[in-house]
């Protein structure tokens, strides 16, 4: 495992410039990001920390769990196979189906990950709005 040895930088000034540019009518709306987190019943308490730190920065946020639990707004998304790490692909596959059926037309980008990660949503949004990604997502066209 490689450890992060450099400071992570969040360019808040770039976000302010991008927001101002959109508000002044100079560009298209900011990229809308939907974040979908998987967890289990026993790890549910982690969700509150995610909501308080980075989850609220996503334009949409949802939790898939082993149970539907209103206290953390989680939904049980059934998947093939057992609930175990070695079967994670089936859980993630079922989550992608759920996202496609329910949210596909409402967001520009989708992010799925576990309850043990931290996302710098600001950096992700700037990257997704970069010329490199816009060009790649349009088949090489600006």
mmCIF file of C-alpha atoms in Angstrom:
data_model
loop_
_atom_site.group_PDB
_atom_site.id
_atom_site.type_symbol
_atom_site.label_atom_id
_atom_site.label_comp_id
_atom_site.label_asym_id
_atom_site.label_seq_id
_atom_site.Cartn_x
_atom_site.Cartn_y
_atom_site.Cartn_z
ATOM 1 C CA UNK A 1 0.000 0.000 0.000
ATOM 2 C CA UNK A 2 1.279 3.472 -0.879
ATOM 3 C CA UNK A 3 0.722 6.265 1.609
ATOM 4 C CA UNK A 4 -0.162 9.799 0.660
ATOM 5 C CA UNK A 5 2.975 11.802 1.329
ATOM 6 C CA UNK A 6 2.067 15.166 -0.187
ATOM 7 C CA UNK A 7 -0.497 17.696 0.935
ATOM 8 C CA UNK A 8 -3.777 17.674 -0.902
ATOM 9 C CA UNK A 9 -4.773 21.022 -2.319
ATOM 10 C CA UNK A 10 -8.361 22.164 -2.869
ATOM 11 C CA UNK A 11 -8.500 25.134 -5.222
ATOM 12 C CA UNK A 12 -11.450 27.020 -3.729
ATOM 13 C CA UNK A 13 -10.586 30.125 -5.730
ATOM 14 C CA UNK A 14 -11.081 28.164 -8.954
ATOM 15 C CA UNK A 15 -14.518 27.103 -7.737
ATOM 16 C CA UNK A 16 -15.463 30.671 -6.918
ATOM 17 C CA UNK A 17 -14.344 31.784 -10.389
ATOM 18 C CA UNK A 18 -16.287 28.965 -12.063
ATOM 19 C CA UNK A 19 -19.438 29.714 -10.052
ATOM 20 C CA UNK A 20 -19.165 33.431 -10.789
ATOM 21 C CA UNK A 21 -18.657 32.735 -14.499
ATOM 22 C CA UNK A 22 -21.839 30.635 -14.605
ATOM 23 C CA UNK A 23 -23.840 33.176 -12.601
ATOM 24 C CA UNK A 24 -22.789 35.939 -14.975
ATOM 25 C CA UNK A 25 -24.107 33.889 -17.897
ATOM 26 C CA UNK A 26 -20.675 33.127 -19.286
ATOM 27 C CA UNK A 27 -20.836 29.366 -19.340
ATOM 28 C CA UNK A 28 -22.865 26.251 -19.007
ATOM 29 C CA UNK A 29 -23.979 25.045 -15.557
ATOM 30 C CA UNK A 30 -21.464 23.299 -13.327
ATOM 31 C CA UNK A 31 -21.125 19.524 -13.610
ATOM 32 C CA UNK A 32 -23.749 17.764 -11.483
ATOM 33 C CA UNK A 33 -22.239 14.880 -9.501
ATOM 34 C CA UNK A 34 -24.211 12.083 -7.884
ATOM 35 C CA UNK A 35 -22.370 10.208 -5.116
ATOM 36 C CA UNK A 36 -23.493 6.714 -4.174
ATOM 37 C CA UNK A 37 -21.918 5.028 -1.144
ATOM 38 C CA UNK A 38 -22.091 1.389 -0.166
ATOM 39 C CA UNK A 39 -22.084 0.306 3.445
ATOM 40 C CA UNK A 40 -23.382 -2.463 5.698
ATOM 41 C CA UNK A 41 -25.669 -2.315 8.692
ATOM 42 C CA UNK A 42 -22.772 -2.511 11.147
ATOM 43 C CA UNK A 43 -20.878 0.327 9.391
ATOM 44 C CA UNK A 44 -23.897 2.651 9.248
ATOM 45 C CA UNK A 45 -22.433 5.159 11.748
ATOM 46 C CA UNK A 46 -19.766 6.077 9.173
ATOM 47 C CA UNK A 47 -22.456 7.610 6.973
ATOM 48 C CA UNK A 48 -23.083 10.518 9.338
ATOM 49 C CA UNK A 49 -19.394 11.454 9.132
ATOM 50 C CA UNK A 50 -19.513 11.306 5.338
ATOM 51 C CA UNK A 51 -22.607 13.505 5.248
ATOM 52 C CA UNK A 52 -20.963 16.054 7.549
ATOM 53 C CA UNK A 53 -17.625 16.187 5.703
ATOM 54 C CA UNK A 54 -17.955 15.660 1.955
ATOM 55 C CA UNK A 55 -21.307 14.048 1.110
ATOM 56 C CA UNK A 56 -23.253 17.301 1.157
ATOM 57 C CA UNK A 57 -20.945 18.724 -1.512
ATOM 58 C CA UNK A 58 -22.299 16.249 -4.050
ATOM 59 C CA UNK A 59 -25.362 17.384 -5.988
ATOM 60 C CA UNK A 60 -27.008 14.088 -5.125
ATOM 61 C CA UNK A 61 -26.077 11.628 -2.382
ATOM 62 C CA UNK A 62 -27.380 8.153 -1.681
ATOM 63 C CA UNK A 63 -26.450 5.205 0.514
ATOM 64 C CA UNK A 64 -26.809 1.549 -0.415
ATOM 65 C CA UNK A 65 -26.771 -0.801 2.543
ATOM 66 C CA UNK A 66 -27.693 -4.279 3.629
ATOM 67 C CA UNK A 67 -30.895 -2.827 5.093
ATOM 68 C CA UNK A 68 -33.211 0.094 4.441
ATOM 69 C CA UNK A 69 -32.639 2.466 7.350
ATOM 70 C CA UNK A 70 -34.345 5.874 7.494
ATOM 71 C CA UNK A 71 -31.946 7.113 10.189
ATOM 72 C CA UNK A 72 -29.101 7.169 7.624
ATOM 73 C CA UNK A 73 -31.338 7.327 4.522
ATOM 74 C CA UNK A 74 -30.021 4.018 3.237
ATOM 75 C CA UNK A 75 -31.757 1.655 0.852
ATOM 76 C CA UNK A 76 -31.233 -2.070 0.642
ATOM 77 C CA UNK A 77 -30.268 -2.811 -2.948
ATOM 78 C CA UNK A 78 -30.448 -6.595 -3.451
ATOM 79 C CA UNK A 79 -27.635 -8.237 -5.390
ATOM 80 C CA UNK A 80 -26.616 -11.708 -6.448
ATOM 81 C CA UNK A 81 -24.509 -13.719 -4.053
ATOM 82 C CA UNK A 82 -23.520 -13.284 -0.454
ATOM 83 C CA UNK A 83 -22.809 -10.025 1.337
ATOM 84 C CA UNK A 84 -19.022 -10.266 1.503
ATOM 85 C CA UNK A 85 -16.012 -8.389 0.224
ATOM 86 C CA UNK A 86 -15.178 -11.043 -2.367
ATOM 87 C CA UNK A 87 -18.625 -10.443 -3.907
ATOM 88 C CA UNK A 88 -18.347 -6.645 -4.044
ATOM 89 C CA UNK A 89 -18.663 -6.589 -7.840
ATOM 90 C CA UNK A 90 -22.233 -7.908 -7.636
ATOM 91 C CA UNK A 91 -23.170 -5.240 -5.101
ATOM 92 C CA UNK A 92 -21.643 -2.457 -7.199
ATOM 93 C CA UNK A 93 -23.271 -3.838 -10.357
ATOM 94 C CA UNK A 94 -26.679 -3.736 -8.641
ATOM 95 C CA UNK A 95 -25.969 -0.168 -7.484
ATOM 96 C CA UNK A 96 -25.188 0.911 -11.057
ATOM 97 C CA UNK A 97 -28.495 -0.545 -12.209
ATOM 98 C CA UNK A 98 -30.304 1.311 -9.410
ATOM 99 C CA UNK A 99 -28.582 4.591 -10.322
ATOM 100 C CA UNK A 100 -29.373 4.155 -14.019
ATOM 101 C CA UNK A 101 -33.052 3.431 -13.415
ATOM 102 C CA UNK A 102 -33.575 6.214 -10.862
ATOM 103 C CA UNK A 103 -31.056 9.017 -11.511
ATOM 104 C CA UNK A 104 -29.489 8.734 -14.972
ATOM 105 C CA UNK A 105 -31.232 11.765 -16.479
ATOM 106 C CA UNK A 106 -30.738 14.034 -13.457
ATOM 107 C CA UNK A 107 -26.929 14.171 -13.167
ATOM 108 C CA UNK A 108 -23.895 14.540 -15.409
ATOM 109 C CA UNK A 109 -21.473 12.287 -13.521
ATOM 110 C CA UNK A 110 -21.773 9.403 -11.069
ATOM 111 C CA UNK A 111 -19.368 8.282 -8.351
ATOM 112 C CA UNK A 112 -19.691 5.023 -6.443
ATOM 113 C CA UNK A 113 -17.491 4.045 -3.539
ATOM 114 C CA UNK A 114 -17.352 2.594 -0.064
ATOM 115 C CA UNK A 115 -17.958 4.058 3.360
ATOM 116 C CA UNK A 116 -14.211 4.021 4.041
ATOM 117 C CA UNK A 117 -13.159 6.727 1.602
ATOM 118 C CA UNK A 118 -12.989 10.494 1.465
ATOM 119 C CA UNK A 119 -13.767 12.369 -1.754
ATOM 120 C CA UNK A 120 -12.577 15.878 -2.526
ATOM 121 C CA UNK A 121 -15.740 16.749 -4.420
ATOM 122 C CA UNK A 122 -14.404 20.194 -5.329
ATOM 123 C CA UNK A 123 -11.363 18.692 -7.057
ATOM 124 C CA UNK A 124 -13.469 16.016 -8.726
ATOM 125 C CA UNK A 125 -15.855 18.645 -10.113
ATOM 126 C CA UNK A 126 -13.001 20.802 -11.466
ATOM 127 C CA UNK A 127 -11.441 17.750 -13.101
ATOM 128 C CA UNK A 128 -14.728 16.695 -14.694
ATOM 129 C CA UNK A 129 -15.161 20.237 -16.043
ATOM 130 C CA UNK A 130 -11.625 20.350 -17.442
ATOM 131 C CA UNK A 131 -11.056 20.615 -21.175
ATOM 132 C CA UNK A 132 -9.433 17.173 -21.177
ATOM 133 C CA UNK A 133 -12.516 15.427 -19.784
ATOM 134 C CA UNK A 134 -15.068 17.518 -21.683
ATOM 135 C CA UNK A 135 -13.286 16.677 -24.940
ATOM 136 C CA UNK A 136 -12.985 12.981 -24.061
ATOM 137 C CA UNK A 137 -16.636 12.712 -23.017
ATOM 138 C CA UNK A 138 -17.720 14.312 -26.312
ATOM 139 C CA UNK A 139 -15.810 11.824 -28.452
ATOM 140 C CA UNK A 140 -12.935 14.207 -29.079
ATOM 141 C CA UNK A 141 -15.126 17.201 -29.908
ATOM 142 C CA UNK A 142 -15.134 20.425 -27.900
#
